[in-house]
Short mmCIF file of C-alpha atoms and ligand atoms in Angstrom, two decimals:
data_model
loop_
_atom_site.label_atom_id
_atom_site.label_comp_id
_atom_site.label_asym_id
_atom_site.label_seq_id
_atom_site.Cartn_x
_atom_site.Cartn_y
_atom_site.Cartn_z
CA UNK C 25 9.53 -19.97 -6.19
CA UNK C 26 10.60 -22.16 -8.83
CA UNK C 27 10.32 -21.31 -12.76
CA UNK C 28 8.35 -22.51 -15.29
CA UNK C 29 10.02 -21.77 -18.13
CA UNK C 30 12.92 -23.68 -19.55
CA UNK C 31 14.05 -21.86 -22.89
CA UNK C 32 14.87 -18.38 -23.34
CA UNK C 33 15.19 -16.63 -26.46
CA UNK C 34 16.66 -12.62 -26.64
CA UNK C 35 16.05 -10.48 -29.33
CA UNK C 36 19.18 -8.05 -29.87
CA UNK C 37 22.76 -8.90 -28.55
CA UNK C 38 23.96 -5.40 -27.83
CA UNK C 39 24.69 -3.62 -25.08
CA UNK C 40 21.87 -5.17 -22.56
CA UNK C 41 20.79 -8.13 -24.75
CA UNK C 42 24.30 -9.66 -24.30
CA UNK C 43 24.07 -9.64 -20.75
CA UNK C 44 20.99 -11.44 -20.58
CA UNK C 45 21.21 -13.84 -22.94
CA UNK C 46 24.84 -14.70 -21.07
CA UNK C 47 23.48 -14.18 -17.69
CA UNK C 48 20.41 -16.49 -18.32
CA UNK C 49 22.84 -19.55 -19.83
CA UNK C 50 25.22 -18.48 -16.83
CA UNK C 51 22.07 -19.83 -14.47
CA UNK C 52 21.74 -22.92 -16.49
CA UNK C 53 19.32 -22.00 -19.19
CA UNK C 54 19.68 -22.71 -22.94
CA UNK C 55 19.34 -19.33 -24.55
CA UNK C 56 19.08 -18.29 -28.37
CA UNK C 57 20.01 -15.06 -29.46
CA UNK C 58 18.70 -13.21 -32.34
CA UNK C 59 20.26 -10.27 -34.08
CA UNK C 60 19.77 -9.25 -37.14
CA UNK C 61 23.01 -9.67 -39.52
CA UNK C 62 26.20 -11.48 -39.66
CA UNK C 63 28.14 -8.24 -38.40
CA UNK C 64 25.70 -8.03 -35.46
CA UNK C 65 26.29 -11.55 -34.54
CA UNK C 66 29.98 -11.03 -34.63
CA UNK C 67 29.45 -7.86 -32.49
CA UNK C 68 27.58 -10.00 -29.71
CA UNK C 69 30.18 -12.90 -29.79
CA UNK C 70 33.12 -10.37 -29.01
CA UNK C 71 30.92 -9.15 -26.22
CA UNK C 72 30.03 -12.65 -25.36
CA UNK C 73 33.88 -13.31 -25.08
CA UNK C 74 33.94 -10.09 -22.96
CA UNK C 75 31.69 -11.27 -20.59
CA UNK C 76 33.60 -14.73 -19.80
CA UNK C 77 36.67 -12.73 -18.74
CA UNK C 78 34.29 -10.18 -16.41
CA UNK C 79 32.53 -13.55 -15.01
CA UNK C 80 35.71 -14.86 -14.33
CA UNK C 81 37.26 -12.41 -12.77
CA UNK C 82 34.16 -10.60 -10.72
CA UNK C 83 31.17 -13.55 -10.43
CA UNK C 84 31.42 -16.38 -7.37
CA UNK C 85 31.88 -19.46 -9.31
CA UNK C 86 32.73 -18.00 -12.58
CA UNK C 87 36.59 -18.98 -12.66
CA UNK C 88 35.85 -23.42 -12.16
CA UNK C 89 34.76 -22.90 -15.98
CA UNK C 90 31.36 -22.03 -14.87
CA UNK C 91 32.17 -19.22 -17.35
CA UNK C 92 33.30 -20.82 -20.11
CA UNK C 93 30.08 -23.32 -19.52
CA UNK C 94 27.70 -20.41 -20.18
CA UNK C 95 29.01 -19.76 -23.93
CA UNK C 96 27.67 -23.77 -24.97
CA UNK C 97 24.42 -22.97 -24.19
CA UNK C 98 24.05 -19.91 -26.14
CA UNK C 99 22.90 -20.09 -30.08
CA UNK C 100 23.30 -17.35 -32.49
CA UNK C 101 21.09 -17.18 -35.26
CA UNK C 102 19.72 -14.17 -37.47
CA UNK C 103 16.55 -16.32 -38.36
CA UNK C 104 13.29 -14.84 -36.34
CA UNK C 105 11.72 -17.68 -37.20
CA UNK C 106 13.80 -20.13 -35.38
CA UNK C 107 14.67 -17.88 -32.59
CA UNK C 108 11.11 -17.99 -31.81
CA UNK C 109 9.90 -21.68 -32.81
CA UNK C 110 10.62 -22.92 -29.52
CA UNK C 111 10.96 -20.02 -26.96
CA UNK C 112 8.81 -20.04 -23.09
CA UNK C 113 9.92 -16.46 -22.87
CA UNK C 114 11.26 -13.96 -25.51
CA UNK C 115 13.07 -10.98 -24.08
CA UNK C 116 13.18 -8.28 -26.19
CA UNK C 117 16.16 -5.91 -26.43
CA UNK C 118 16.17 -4.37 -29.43
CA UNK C 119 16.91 -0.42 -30.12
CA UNK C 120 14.66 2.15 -27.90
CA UNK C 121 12.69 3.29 -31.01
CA UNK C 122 8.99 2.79 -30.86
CA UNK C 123 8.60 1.62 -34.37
CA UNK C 124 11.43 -0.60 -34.91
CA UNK C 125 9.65 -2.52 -31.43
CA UNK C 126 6.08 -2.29 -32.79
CA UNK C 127 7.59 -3.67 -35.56
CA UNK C 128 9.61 -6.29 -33.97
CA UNK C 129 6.26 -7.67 -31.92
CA UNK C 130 4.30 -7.58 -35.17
CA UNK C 131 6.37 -10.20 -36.50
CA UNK C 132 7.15 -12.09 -33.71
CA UNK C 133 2.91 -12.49 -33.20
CA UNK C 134 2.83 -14.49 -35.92
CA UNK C 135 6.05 -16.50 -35.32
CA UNK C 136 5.87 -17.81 -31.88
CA UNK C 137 3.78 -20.36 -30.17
CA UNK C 138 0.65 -19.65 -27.89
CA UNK C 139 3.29 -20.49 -24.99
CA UNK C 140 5.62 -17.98 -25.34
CA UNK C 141 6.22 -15.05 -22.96
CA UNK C 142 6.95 -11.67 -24.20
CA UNK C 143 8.59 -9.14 -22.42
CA UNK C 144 10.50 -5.75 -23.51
CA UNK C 145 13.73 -4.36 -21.57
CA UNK C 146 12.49 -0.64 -22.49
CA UNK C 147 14.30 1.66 -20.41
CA UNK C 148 11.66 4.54 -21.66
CA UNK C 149 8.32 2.96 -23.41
CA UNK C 150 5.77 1.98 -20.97
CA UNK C 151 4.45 -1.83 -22.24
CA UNK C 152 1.02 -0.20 -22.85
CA UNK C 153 2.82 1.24 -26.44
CA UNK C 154 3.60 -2.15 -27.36
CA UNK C 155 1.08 -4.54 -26.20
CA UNK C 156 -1.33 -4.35 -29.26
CA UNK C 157 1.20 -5.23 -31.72
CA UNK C 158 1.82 -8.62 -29.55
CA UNK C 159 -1.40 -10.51 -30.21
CA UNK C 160 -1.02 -11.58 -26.63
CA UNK C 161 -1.04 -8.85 -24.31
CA UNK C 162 -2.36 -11.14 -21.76
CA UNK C 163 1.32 -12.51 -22.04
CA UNK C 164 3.53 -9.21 -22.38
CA UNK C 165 4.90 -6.79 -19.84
CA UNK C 166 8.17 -5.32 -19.17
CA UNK C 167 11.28 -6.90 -17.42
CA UNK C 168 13.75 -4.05 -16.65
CA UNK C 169 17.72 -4.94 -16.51
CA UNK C 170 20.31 -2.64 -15.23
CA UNK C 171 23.55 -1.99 -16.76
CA UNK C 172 26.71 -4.82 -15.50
CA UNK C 173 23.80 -7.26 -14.77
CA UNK C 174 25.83 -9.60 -12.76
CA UNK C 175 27.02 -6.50 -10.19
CA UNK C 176 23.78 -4.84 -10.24
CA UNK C 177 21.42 -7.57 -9.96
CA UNK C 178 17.84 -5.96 -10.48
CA UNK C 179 14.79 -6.95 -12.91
CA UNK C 180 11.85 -4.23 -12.34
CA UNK C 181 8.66 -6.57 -13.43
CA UNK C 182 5.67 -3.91 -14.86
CA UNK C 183 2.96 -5.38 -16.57
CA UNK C 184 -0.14 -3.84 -18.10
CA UNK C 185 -3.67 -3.90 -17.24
CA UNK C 186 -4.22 -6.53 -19.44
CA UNK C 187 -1.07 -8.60 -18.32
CA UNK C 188 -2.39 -12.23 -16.55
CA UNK C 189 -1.27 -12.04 -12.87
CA UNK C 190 -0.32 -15.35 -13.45
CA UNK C 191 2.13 -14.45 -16.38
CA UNK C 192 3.31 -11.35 -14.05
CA UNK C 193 4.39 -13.98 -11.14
CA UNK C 194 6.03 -16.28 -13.71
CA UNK C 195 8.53 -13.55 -15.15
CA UNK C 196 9.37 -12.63 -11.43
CA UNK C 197 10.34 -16.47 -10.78
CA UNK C 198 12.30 -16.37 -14.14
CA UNK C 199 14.09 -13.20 -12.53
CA UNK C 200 14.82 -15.04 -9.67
CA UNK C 201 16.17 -17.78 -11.11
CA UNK C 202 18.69 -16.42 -13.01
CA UNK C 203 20.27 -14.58 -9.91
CA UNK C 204 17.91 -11.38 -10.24
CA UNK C 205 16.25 -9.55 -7.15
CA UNK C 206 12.92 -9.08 -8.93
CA UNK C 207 10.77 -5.78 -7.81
CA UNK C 208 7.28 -6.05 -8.73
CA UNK C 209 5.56 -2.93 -10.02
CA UNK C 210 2.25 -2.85 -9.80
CA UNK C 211 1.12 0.10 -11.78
CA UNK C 212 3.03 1.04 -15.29
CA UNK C 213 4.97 4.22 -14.42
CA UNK C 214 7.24 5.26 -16.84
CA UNK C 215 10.95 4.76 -15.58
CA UNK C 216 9.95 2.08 -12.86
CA UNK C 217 11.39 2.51 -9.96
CA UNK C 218 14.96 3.09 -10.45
CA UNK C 219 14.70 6.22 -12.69
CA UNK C 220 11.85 7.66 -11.20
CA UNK C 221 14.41 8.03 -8.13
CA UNK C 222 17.95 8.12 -9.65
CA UNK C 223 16.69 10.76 -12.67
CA UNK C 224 15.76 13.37 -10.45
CA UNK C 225 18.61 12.94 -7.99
CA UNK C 226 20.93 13.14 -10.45
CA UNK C 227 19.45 16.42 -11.58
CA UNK C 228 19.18 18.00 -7.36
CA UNK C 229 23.18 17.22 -8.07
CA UNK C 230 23.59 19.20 -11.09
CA UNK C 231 21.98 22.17 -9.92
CA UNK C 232 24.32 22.54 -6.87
CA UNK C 233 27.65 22.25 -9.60
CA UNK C 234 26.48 24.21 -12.63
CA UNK C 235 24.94 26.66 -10.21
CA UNK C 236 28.40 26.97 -8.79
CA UNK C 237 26.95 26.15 -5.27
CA UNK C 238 29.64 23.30 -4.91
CA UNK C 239 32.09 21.26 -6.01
CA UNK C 240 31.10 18.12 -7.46
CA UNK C 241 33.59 16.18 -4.81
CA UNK C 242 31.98 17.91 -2.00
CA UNK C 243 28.91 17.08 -3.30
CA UNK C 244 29.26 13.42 -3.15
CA UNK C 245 31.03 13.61 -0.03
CA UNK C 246 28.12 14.81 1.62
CA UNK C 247 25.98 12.34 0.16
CA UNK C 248 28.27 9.53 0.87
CA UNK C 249 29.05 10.29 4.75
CA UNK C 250 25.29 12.22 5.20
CA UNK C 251 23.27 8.95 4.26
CA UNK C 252 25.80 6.18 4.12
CA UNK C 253 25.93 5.33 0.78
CA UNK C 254 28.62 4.12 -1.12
CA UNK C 255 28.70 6.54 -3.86
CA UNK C 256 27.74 10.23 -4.49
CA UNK C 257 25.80 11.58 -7.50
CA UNK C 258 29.06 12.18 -9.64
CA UNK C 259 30.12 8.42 -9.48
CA UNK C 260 27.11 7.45 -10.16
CA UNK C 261 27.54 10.21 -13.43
CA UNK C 262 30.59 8.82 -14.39
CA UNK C 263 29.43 5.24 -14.14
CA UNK C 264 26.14 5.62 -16.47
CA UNK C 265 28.31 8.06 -18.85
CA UNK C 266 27.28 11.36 -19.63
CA UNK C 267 25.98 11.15 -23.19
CA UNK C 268 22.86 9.10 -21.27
CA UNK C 269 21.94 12.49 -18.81
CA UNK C 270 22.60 14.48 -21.25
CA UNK C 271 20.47 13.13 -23.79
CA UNK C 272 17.27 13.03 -21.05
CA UNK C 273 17.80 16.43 -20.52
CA UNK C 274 18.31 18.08 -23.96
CA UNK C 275 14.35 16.93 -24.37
CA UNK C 276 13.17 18.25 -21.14
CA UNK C 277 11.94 21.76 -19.52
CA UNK C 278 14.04 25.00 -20.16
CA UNK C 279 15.95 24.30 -16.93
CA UNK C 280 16.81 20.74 -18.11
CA UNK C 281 17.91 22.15 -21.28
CA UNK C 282 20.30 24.68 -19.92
CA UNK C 283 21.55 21.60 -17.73
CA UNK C 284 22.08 19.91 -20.51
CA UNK C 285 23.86 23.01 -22.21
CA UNK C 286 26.13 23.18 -19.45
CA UNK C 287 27.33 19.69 -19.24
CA UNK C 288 28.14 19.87 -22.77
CA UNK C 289 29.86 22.59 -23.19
CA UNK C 290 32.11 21.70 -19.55
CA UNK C 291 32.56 18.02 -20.18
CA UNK C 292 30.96 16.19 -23.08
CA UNK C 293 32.66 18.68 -25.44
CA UNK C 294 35.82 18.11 -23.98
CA UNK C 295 35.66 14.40 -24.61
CA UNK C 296 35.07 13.94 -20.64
CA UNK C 297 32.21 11.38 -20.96
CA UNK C 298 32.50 9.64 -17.61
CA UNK C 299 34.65 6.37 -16.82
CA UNK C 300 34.52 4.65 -20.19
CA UNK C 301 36.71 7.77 -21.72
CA UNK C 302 39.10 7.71 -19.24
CA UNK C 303 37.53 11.48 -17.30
CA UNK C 304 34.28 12.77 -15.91
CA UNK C 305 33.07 14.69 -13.25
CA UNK C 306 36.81 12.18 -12.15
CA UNK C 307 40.08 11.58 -13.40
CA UNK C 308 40.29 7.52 -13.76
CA UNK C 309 43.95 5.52 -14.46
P1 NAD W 21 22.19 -1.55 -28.32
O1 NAD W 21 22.11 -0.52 -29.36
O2 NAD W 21 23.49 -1.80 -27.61
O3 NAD W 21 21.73 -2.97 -28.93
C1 NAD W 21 20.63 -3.14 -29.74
C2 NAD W 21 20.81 -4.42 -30.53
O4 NAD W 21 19.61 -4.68 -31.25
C3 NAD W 21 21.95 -4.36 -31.55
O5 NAD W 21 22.73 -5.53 -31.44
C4 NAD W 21 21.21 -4.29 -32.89
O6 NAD W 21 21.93 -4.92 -33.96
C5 NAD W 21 19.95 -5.06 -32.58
N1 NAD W 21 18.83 -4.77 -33.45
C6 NAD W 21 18.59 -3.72 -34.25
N2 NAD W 21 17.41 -3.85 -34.90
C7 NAD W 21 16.92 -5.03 -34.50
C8 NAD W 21 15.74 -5.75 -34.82
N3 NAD W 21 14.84 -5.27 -35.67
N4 NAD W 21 15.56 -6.95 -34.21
C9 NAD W 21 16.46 -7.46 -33.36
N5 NAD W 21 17.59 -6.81 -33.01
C10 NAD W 21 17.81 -5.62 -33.58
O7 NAD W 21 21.04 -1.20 -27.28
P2 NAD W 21 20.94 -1.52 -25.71
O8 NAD W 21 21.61 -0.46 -24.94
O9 NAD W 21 21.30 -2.94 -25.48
O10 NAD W 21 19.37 -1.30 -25.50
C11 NAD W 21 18.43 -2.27 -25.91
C12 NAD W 21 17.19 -2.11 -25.06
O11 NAD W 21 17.56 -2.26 -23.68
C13 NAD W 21 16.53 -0.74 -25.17
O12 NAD W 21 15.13 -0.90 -25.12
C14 NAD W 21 17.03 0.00 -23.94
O13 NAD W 21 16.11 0.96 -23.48
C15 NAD W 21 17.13 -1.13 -22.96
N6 NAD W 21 18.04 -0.90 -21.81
C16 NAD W 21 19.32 -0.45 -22.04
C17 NAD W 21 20.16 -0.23 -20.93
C18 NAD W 21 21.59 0.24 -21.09
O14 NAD W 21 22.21 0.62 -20.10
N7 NAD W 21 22.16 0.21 -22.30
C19 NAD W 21 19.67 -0.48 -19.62
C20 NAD W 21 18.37 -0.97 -19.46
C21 NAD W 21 17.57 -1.18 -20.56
#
């Protein structure tokens, strides 16, 4: 299925927006990222610059200056205006707060064409809290990203109700096109697929360590030669970081909370946050 679209503008160059702004020009497209100050912008081209090295060293094709090729189609700017003026399809990746999104989409209504595409990379809001403050919900739903984008290649697709099927099967060619598997959802359900799977697996895993049924090793081991799978539970812990978990559980039922209690006062307190500080549930070199 080939795309439609041709220009692709991202809203927020953090953690997730940098990787799709950089994975989209990566695949050929000219991208324009918006952020909104000077410091922000120098923030994203660091992790820009990060992301040439990681393509280079982990993405086929990434060392023959494919790479290097990515960062000339990318333009920063911290004007809205422009960022929109000229975009098929605006991904928006902006903080997880409801307002500051509303907010964002609000403005945006009134700054980009008819054309454009909207869609949000909310881990947690369901597009149904945003699509009134679009204008165009016939032309908003949610494309979901994972974390390392090139490595874990997935774009969960949700729209609304009210999103045009049409719009919903143009996203999922975008997706493909820039070197996404796309999974269609075809009801909203908040955390997509991925979460609604990994969230309560991860939990199952707890249980068994802070309930001092097993070793968090053992655990994965039986996951990992049980079922096949490359990784246990813990990796997958360490991976994500534990600050994430910990902060879905410190909102949820008593048992989540004393979860949460536990992995704090074991690991997050002891500056163990998974593989980014060096320890988790493992030791890393
Ligand atoms: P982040 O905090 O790393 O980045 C947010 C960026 O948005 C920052 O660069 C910030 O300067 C910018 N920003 C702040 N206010 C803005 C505004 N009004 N307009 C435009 N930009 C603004 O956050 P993140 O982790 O990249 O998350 C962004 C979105 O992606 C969230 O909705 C989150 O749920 C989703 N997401 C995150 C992950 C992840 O692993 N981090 C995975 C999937 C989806």
């Amino acid at each position: 299925m080939s795309t439609q679209i041709r220009t692709v503008t991202v809203l927020g160059a953090g953690v997730l927006g940098s990787q799709i702004a950089y994975q989209s020009a990566f695949k050929g497209f000219p991208v324009t990222v918006y952020d909104i100050d000077d410091d922000a912008l120098a923030a994203a081209r660091k992790r820009f610059d990060k992301l040439v090295a990681t393509y280079r060293a982990e993405v086929p094709g990434g060392a023959d200056g494919a790479a290097e090729a990515a960062l000339d189609r990318l333009t920063l700017t911290t004007d809205l205006g422009q960022a929109a003026a000229d975009a098929d399809l605006i991904v928006e990746a902006v903080p997880e707060i409801l307002e500051l999104k509303r907010q964002t989409y609000q403005e945006l209504a009134a700054l980009a064409p008819a054309k454009t595409l909207f869609a949000t990379n909310s881990s947690s809001l369901l597009p149904s809290d945003l699509k009134d403050a679009t204008g165009r919900p016939d032309r908003f739903l949610a494309m979901h990203f994972a974390n390392k984008i090139w490595f874990s290649n997935l774009a969960e697709v949700m729209g609304t109700s009210e999103t045009d099927p049409k719009v919903f099967q143009e996203v999922v060619a975008f997706a493909e096109a820039i070197g996404m598997v796309p999974i269609e959802i075809h009801k909203e359900k908040a955390g997509y697929v991925l979460n609604t799977l990994l969230v309560p697996f991860l939990r199952a895993a707890l249980e068994l360590v802070a309930g001092g049924y097993a070793q968090p090793g053992d655990v994965d081991n039986t996951w990992r030669i049980g079922t096949g799978a490359p990784a246990g539970p813990f990796q997958i812990y360490d991976v994500i970081g534990l600050r994430t978990p910990y902060n879905i559980m410190v909102h949820g039922d008593d048992e989540a909370q004393q979860l949460a209690a536990w992995l704090k006062k074991n690991y997050i307190d002891k500056g163990k946050l998974g593989l980014e500080s060096g320890q988790g549930f493992y030791k890393y070199t």
